[in-house]
mmCIF file of C-alpha atoms and ligand atoms in Angstrom:
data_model
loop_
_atom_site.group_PDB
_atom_site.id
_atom_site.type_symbol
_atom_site.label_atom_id
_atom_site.label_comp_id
_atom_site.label_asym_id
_atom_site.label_seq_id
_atom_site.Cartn_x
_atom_site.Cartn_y
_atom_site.Cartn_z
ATOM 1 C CA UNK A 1 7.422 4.073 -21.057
ATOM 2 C CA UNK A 2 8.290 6.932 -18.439
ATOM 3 C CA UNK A 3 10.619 5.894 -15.509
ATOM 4 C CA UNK A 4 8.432 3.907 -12.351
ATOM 5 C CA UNK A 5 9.378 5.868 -9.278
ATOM 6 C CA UNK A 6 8.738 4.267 -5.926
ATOM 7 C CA UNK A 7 8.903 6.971 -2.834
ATOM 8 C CA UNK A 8 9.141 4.054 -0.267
ATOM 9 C CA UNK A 9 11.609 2.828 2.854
ATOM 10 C CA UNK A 10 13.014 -0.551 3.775
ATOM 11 C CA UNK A 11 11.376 -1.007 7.153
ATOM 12 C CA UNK A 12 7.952 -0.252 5.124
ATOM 13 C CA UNK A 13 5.475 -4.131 4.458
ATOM 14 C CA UNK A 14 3.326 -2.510 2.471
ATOM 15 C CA UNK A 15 5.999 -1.311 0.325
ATOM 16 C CA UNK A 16 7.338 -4.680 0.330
ATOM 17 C CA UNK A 17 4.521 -5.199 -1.506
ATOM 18 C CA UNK A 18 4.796 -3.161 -3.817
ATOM 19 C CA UNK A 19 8.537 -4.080 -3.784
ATOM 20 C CA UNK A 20 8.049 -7.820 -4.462
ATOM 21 C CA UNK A 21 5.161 -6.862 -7.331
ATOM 22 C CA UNK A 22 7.928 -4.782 -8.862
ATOM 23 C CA UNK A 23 10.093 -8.035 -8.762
ATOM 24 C CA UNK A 24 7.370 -10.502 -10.605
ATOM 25 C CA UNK A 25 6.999 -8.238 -13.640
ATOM 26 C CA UNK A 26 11.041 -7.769 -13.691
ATOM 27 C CA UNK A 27 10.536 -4.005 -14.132
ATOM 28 C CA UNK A 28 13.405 -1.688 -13.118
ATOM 29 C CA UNK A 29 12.281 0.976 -11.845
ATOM 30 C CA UNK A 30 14.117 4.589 -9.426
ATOM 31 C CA UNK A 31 13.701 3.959 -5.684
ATOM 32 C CA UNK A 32 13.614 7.310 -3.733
ATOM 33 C CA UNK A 33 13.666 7.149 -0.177
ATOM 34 C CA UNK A 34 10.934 9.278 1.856
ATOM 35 C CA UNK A 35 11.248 9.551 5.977
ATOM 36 C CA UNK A 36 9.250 7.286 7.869
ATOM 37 C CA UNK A 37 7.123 9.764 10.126
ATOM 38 C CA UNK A 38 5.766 13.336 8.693
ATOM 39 C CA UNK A 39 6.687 15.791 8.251
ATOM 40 C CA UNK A 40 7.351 14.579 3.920
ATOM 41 C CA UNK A 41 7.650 17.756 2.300
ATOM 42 C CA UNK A 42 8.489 16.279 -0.781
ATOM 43 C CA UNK A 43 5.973 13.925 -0.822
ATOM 44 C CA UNK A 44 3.130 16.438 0.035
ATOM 45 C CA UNK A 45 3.783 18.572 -3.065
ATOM 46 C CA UNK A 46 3.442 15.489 -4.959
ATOM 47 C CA UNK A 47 0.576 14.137 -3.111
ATOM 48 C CA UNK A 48 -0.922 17.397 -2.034
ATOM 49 C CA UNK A 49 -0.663 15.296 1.493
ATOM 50 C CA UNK A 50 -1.486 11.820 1.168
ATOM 51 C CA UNK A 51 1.158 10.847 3.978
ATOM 52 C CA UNK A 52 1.321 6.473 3.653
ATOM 53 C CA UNK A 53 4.017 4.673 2.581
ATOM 54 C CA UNK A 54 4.499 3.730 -0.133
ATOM 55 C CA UNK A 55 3.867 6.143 -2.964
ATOM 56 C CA UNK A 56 4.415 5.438 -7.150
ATOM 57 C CA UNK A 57 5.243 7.792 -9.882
ATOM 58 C CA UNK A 58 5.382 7.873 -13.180
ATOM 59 C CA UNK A 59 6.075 11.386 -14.562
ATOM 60 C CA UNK A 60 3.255 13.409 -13.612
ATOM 61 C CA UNK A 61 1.333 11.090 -11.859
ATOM 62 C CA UNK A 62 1.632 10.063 -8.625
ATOM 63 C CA UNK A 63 -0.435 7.034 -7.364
ATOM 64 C CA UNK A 64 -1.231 7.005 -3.469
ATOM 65 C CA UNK A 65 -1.927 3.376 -1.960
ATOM 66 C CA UNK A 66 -0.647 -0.272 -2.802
ATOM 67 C CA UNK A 67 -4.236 -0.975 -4.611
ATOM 68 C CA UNK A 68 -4.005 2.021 -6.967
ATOM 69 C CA UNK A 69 -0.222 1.390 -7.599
ATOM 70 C CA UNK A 70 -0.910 -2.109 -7.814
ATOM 71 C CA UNK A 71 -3.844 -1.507 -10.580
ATOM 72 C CA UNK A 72 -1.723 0.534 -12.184
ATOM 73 C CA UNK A 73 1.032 -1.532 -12.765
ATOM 74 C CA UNK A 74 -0.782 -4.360 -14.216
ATOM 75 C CA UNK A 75 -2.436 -2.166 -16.580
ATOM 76 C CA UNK A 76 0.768 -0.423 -17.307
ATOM 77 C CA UNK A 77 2.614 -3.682 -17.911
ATOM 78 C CA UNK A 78 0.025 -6.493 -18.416
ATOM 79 C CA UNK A 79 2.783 -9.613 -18.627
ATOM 80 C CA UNK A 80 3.916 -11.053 -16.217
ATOM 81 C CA UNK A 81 0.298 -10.928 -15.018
ATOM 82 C CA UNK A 82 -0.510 -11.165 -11.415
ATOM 83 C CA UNK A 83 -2.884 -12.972 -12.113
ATOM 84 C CA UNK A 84 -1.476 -16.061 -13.689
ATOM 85 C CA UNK A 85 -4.649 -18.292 -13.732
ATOM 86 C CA UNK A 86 -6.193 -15.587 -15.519
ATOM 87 C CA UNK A 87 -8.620 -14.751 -12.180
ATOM 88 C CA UNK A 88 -8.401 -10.616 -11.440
ATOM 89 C CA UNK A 89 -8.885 -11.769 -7.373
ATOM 90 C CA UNK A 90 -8.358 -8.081 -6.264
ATOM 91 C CA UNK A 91 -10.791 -8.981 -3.896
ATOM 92 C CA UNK A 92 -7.972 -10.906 -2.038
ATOM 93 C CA UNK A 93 -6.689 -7.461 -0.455
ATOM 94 C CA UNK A 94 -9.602 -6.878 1.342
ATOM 95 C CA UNK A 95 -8.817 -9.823 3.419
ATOM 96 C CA UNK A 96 -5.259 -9.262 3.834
ATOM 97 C CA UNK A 97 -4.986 -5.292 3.837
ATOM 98 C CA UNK A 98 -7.728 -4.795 6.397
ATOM 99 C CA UNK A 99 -8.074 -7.858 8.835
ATOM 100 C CA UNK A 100 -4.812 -9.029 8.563
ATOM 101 C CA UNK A 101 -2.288 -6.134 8.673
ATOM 102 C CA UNK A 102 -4.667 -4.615 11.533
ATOM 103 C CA UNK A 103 -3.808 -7.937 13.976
ATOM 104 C CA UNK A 104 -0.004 -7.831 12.230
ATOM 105 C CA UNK A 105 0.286 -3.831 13.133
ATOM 106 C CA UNK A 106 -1.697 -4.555 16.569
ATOM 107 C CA UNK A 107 0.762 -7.106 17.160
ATOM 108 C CA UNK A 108 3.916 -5.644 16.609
ATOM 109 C CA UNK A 109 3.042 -2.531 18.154
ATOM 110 C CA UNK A 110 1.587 -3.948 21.082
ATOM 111 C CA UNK A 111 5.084 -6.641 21.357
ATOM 112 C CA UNK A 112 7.471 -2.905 20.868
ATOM 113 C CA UNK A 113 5.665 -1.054 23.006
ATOM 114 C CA UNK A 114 8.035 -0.386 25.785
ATOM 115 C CA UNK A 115 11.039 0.012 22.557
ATOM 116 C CA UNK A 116 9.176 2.363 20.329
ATOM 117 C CA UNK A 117 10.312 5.760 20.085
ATOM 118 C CA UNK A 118 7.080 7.536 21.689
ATOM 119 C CA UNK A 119 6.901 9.942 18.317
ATOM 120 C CA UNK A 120 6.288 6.840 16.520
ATOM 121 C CA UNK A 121 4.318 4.974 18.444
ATOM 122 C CA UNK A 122 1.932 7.817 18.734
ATOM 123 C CA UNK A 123 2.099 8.522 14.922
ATOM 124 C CA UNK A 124 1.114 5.006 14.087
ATOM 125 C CA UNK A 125 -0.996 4.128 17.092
ATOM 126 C CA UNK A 126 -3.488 7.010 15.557
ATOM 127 C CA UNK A 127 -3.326 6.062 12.505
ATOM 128 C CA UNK A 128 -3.765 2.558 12.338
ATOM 129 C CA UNK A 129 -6.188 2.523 15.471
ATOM 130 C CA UNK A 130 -7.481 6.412 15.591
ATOM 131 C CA UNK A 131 -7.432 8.634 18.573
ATOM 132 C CA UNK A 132 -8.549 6.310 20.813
ATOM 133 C CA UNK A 133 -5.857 3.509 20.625
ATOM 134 C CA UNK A 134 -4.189 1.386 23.588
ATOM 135 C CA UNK A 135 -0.617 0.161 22.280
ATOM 136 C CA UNK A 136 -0.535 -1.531 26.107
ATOM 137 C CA UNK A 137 -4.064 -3.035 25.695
ATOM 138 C CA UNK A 138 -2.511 -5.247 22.616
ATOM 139 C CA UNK A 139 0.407 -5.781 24.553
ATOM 140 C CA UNK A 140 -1.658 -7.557 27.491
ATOM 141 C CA UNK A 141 -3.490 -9.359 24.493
ATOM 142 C CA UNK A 142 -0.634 -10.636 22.830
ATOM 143 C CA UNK A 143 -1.442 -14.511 23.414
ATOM 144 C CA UNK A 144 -5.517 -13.387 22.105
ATOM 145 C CA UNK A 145 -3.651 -11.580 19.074
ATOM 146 C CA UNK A 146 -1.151 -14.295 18.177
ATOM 147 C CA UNK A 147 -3.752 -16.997 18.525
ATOM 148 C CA UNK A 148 -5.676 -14.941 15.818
ATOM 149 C CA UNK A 149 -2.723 -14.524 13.694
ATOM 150 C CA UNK A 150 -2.022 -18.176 13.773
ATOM 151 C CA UNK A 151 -5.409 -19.498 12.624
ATOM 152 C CA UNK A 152 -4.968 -16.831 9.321
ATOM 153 C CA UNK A 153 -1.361 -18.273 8.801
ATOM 154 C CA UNK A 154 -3.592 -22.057 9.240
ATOM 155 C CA UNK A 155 -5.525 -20.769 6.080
ATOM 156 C CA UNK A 156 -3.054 -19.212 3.954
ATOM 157 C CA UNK A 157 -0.749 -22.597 4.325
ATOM 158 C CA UNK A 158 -4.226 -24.480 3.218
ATOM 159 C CA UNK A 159 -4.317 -22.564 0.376
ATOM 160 C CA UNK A 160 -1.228 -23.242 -0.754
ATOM 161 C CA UNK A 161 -1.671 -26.405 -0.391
ATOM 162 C CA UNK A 162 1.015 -28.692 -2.509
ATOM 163 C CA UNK A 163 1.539 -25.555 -5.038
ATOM 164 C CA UNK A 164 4.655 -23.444 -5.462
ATOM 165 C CA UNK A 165 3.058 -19.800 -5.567
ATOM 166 C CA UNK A 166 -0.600 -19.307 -4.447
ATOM 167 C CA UNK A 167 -1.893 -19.349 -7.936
ATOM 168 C CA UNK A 168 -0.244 -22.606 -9.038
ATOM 169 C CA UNK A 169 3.340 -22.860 -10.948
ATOM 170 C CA UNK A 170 3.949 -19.152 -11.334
ATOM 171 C CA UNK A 171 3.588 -16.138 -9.022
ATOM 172 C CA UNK A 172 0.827 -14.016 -8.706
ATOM 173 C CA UNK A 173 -1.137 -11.181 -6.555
ATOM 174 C CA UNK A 174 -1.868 -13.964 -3.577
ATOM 175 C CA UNK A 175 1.598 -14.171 -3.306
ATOM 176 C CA UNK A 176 2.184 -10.838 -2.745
ATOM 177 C CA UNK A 177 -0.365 -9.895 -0.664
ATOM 178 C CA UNK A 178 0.535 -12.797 1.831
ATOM 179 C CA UNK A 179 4.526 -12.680 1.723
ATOM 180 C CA UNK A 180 4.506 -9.099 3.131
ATOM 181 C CA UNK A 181 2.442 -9.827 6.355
ATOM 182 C CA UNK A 182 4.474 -12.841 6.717
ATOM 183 C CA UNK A 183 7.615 -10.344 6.049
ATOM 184 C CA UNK A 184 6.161 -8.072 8.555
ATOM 185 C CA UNK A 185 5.580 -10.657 11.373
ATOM 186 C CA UNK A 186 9.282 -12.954 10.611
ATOM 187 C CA UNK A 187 10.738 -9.548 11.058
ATOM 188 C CA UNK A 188 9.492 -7.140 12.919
ATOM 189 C CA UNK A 189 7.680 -9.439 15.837
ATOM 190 C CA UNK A 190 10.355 -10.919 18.549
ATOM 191 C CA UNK A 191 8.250 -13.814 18.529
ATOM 192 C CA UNK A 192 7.559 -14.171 14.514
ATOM 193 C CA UNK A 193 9.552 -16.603 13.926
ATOM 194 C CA UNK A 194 8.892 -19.080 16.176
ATOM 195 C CA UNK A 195 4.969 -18.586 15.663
ATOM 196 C CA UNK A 196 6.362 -19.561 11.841
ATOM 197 C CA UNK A 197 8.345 -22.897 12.635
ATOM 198 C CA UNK A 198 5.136 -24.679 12.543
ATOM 199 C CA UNK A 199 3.989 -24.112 8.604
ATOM 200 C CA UNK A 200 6.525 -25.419 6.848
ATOM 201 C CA UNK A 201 4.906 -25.243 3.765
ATOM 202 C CA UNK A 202 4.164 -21.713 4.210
ATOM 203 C CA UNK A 203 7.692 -21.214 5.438
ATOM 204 C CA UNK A 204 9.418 -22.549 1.843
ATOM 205 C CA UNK A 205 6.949 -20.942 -0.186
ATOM 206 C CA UNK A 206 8.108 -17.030 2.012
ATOM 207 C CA UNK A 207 11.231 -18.561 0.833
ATOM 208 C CA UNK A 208 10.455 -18.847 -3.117
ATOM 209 C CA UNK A 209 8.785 -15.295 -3.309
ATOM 210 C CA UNK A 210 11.647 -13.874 -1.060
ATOM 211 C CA UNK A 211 14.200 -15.319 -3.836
ATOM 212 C CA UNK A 212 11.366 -13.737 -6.838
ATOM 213 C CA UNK A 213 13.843 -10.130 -5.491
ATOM 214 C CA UNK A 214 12.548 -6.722 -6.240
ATOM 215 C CA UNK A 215 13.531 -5.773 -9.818
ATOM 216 C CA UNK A 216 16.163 -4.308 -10.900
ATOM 217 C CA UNK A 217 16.091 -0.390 -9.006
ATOM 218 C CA UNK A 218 18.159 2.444 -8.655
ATOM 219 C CA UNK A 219 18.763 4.853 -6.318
ATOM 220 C CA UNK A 220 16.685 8.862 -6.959
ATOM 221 C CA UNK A 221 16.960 11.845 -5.082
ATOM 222 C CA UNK A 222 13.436 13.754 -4.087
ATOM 223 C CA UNK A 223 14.544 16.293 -6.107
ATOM 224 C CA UNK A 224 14.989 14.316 -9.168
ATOM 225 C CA UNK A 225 11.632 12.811 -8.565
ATOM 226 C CA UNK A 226 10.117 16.422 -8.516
ATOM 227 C CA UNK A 227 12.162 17.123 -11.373
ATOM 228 C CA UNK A 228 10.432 14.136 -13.000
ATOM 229 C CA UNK A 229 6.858 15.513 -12.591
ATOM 230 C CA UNK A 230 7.704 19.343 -13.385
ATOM 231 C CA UNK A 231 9.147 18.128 -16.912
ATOM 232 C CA UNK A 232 6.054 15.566 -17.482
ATOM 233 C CA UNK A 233 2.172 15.690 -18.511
ATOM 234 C CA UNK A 234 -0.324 13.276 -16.809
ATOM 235 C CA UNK A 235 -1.445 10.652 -19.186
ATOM 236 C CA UNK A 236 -4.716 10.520 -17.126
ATOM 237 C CA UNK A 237 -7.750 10.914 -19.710
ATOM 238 C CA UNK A 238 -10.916 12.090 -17.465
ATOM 239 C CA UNK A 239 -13.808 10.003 -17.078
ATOM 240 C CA UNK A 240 -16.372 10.172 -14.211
ATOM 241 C CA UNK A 241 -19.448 8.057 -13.920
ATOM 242 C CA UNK A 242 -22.701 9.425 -14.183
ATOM 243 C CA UNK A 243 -23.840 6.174 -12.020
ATOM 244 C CA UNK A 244 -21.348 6.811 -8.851
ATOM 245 C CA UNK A 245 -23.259 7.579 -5.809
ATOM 246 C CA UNK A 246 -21.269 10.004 -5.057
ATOM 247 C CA UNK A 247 -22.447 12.467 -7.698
ATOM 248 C CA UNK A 248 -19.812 14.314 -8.879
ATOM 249 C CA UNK A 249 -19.024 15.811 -12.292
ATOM 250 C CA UNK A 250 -15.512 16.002 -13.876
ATOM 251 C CA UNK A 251 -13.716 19.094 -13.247
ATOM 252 C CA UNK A 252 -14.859 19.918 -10.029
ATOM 253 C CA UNK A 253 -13.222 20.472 -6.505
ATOM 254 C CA UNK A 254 -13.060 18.055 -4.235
ATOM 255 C CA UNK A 255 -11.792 16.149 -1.190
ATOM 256 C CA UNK A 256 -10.072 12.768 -1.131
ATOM 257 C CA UNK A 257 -8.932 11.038 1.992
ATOM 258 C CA UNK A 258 -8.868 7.330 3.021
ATOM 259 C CA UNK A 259 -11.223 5.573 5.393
ATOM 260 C CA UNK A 260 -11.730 5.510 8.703
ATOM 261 C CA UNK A 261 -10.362 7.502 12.040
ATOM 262 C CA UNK A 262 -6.685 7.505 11.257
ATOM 263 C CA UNK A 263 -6.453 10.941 10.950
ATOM 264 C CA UNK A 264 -5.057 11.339 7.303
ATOM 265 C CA UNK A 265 -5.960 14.601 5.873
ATOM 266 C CA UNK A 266 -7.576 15.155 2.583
ATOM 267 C CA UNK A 267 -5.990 15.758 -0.400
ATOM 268 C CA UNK A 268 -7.933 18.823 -3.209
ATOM 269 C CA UNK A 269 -8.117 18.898 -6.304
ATOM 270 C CA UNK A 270 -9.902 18.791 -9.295
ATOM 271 C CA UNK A 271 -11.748 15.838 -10.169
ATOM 272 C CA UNK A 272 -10.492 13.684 -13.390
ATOM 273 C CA UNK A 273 -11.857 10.239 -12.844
ATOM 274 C CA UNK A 274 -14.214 8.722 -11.043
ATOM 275 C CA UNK A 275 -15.174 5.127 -11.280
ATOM 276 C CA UNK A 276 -15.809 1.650 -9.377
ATOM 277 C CA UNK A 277 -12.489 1.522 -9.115
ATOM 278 C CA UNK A 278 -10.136 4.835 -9.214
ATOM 279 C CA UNK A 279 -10.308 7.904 -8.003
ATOM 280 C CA UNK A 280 -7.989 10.910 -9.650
ATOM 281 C CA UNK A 281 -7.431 14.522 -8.855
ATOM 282 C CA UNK A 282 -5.678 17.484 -10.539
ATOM 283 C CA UNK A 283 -3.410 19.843 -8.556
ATOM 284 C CA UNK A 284 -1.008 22.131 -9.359
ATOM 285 C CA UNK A 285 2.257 23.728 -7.736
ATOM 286 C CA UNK A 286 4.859 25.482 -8.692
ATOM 287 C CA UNK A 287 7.713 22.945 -7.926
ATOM 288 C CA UNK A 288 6.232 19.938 -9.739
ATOM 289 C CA UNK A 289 3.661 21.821 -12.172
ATOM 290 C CA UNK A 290 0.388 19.929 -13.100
ATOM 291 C CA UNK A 291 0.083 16.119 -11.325
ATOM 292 C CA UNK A 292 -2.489 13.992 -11.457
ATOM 293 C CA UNK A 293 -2.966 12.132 -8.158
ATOM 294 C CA UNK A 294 -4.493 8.539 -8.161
ATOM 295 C CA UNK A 295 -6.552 6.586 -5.274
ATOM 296 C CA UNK A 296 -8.119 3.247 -5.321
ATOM 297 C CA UNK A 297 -12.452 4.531 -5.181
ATOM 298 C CA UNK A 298 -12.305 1.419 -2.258
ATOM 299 C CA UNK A 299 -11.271 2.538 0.697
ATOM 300 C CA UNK A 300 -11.031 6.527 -0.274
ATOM 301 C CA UNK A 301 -14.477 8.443 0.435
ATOM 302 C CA UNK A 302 -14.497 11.304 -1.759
ATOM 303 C CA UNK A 303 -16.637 14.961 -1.530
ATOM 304 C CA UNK A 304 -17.100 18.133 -2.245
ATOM 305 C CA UNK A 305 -15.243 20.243 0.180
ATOM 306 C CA UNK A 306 -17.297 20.878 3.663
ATOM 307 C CA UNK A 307 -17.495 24.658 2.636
ATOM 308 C CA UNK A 308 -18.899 23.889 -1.342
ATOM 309 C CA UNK A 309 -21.558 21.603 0.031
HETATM 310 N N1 LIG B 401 -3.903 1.376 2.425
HETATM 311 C C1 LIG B 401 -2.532 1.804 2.308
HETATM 312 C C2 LIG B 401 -1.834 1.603 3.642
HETATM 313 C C3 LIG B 401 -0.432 2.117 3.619
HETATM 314 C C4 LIG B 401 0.160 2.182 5.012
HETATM 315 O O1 LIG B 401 -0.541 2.262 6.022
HETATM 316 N N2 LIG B 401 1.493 2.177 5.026
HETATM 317 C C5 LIG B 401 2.200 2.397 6.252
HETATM 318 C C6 LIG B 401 3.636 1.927 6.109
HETATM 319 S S1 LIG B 401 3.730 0.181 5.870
HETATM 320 C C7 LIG B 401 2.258 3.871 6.510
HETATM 321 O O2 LIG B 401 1.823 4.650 5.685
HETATM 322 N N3 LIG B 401 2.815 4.300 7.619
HETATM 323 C C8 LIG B 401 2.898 5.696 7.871
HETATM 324 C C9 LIG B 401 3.914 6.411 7.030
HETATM 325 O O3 LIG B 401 4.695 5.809 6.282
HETATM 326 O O4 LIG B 401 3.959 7.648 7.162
HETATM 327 C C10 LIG B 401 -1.823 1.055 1.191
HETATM 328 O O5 LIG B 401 -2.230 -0.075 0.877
HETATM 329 O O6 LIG B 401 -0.879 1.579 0.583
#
């Protein structure tokens, strides 16, 4: 198997995610480190500009969001499953990736506020609450907020219940997708930990998945990574669904871009696959060749450019 690249940085939960993941299938895998605000040269010309954190590669192609790279890794390397009862509950990220990381982000945001550099707190403020946002607003709500956050920690700590990992003996997807809000919150929220000393349950399990570690990676430069995709082919094979309402046939241009007011811009290129549940595009430049960029189809609206329509 090609070399799994992760273009990632520490501060980064969603990475942890990834990160952690990476760690339950005992994969080693090259860690490349990408800046934390635009502009990510690099990144765009393997990403065509897909801008989030984090970002997976393998050869020539690059998978954008912790769905897609999380889909991809358990189909890459099936076992260790994360899904250990044998359940594929992707479903759980819609409950943790939207609802959850929203009141984590609005929380830690709104707690910095007066300590964020202004550059980043306008990148993210945009981006995770579009043009209109009010970093002070969740500030001022912070007890509102936290009271929110608590009930969510109430249910996670439920469903754990007497278990060692969220799906029973071993560790699984559940795990993942709550350790890095709790990661987020212990460390990035003044007041994380103390909204923490009441779930002790919760609190030794963080513990267990915090000692699962990351793998085994290794340090890459950006230009090895680019390096990586100029000497590789995609392994994609194209396959678009008649049935997707979106229409679209193989081979032709379009736009991909996530969801919502954020202000991401699209990313062109040709269309591979389509299906319930992937999205891929061809592009081409000189300093990485032919790459095949990957998108969870949840999430990601994808068109025909405005000016083909
Ligand atoms: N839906 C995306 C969200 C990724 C996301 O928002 N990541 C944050 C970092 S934790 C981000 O991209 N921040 C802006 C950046 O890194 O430029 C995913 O699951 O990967």
């Amino acid at each position: 198997m090609r070399e799994i690249i992760c273009h990632h940085y520490p501060q980064s939960p969603v990475a942890e995610k990834v990160r952690v993941a990476l760690g339950i299938k005992q994969l080693s895998w090259r860690s490349v480190t990408i800046p934390r605000v635009p502009p990510k040269p690099d990144v765009d010309l393997l990403t065509g500009g897909y801008r989030r954190t984090p970002i997976m590669q393998i050869g020539a192609d690059v998978y954008c969001d912790s769905l897609c790279i999380l889909q991809a890794l358990e189909a890459t390397v099936p076992e260790p499953s994360l899904f250990p009862d044998g359940n594929p509950c992707w479903w759980a990220g819609r409950w943790t990736d939207t609802v959850l990381m929203d009141l984590a982000a609005a929380i830690v945001l709104g707690a910095g506020v007066e300590n964020l550099p202004p550059e980043f707190a306008a990148d993210r403020g945009r981006l995770y609450f579009g043009p209109n946002y009010d970093l002070h607003a969740f500030n001022r709500d912070l007890p509102h907020l936290a009271g929110q956050l608590r009930g969510h920690f109430g249910m996670m700590q439920e469903s754990l219940g007497a278990q060692r990992f969220m799906h029973g003996e071993r560790p699984g997807l559940r795990d993942v997708l709550c350790y890095y809000i709790v990661w987020f919150i212990r460390g990035r929220f003044a007041g994380g930990p103390e909204l923490l000393t009441e779930f002790g349950e919760l609190c030794a399990w963080e513990g267990r998945v915090a000692d699962l570690g990351h793998g085994q990676s290794c340090d890459m430069s950006p230009e090895e990574s680019l390096d990586s995709a100029l000497g590789a082919a995609s392994a994609a094979e194209s396959r678009v669904d008649p049935e997707d309402p979106a229409g679209l046939e193989a081979d032709e241009p379009v736009e991909v871009a996530p969801d919502g007011e954020g202000g991401d811009p699209p990313v062109r290129g040709d269309l591979v696959i389509l299906t319930r549940d992937h999205i891929a595009v061809r592009r081409a430049h000189e300093r990485v060749g032919e790459v095949v960029v990957h998108f969870p189809r949840i999430g990601y609206r994808v068109a025909r450019p405005a000016s083909n329509q």
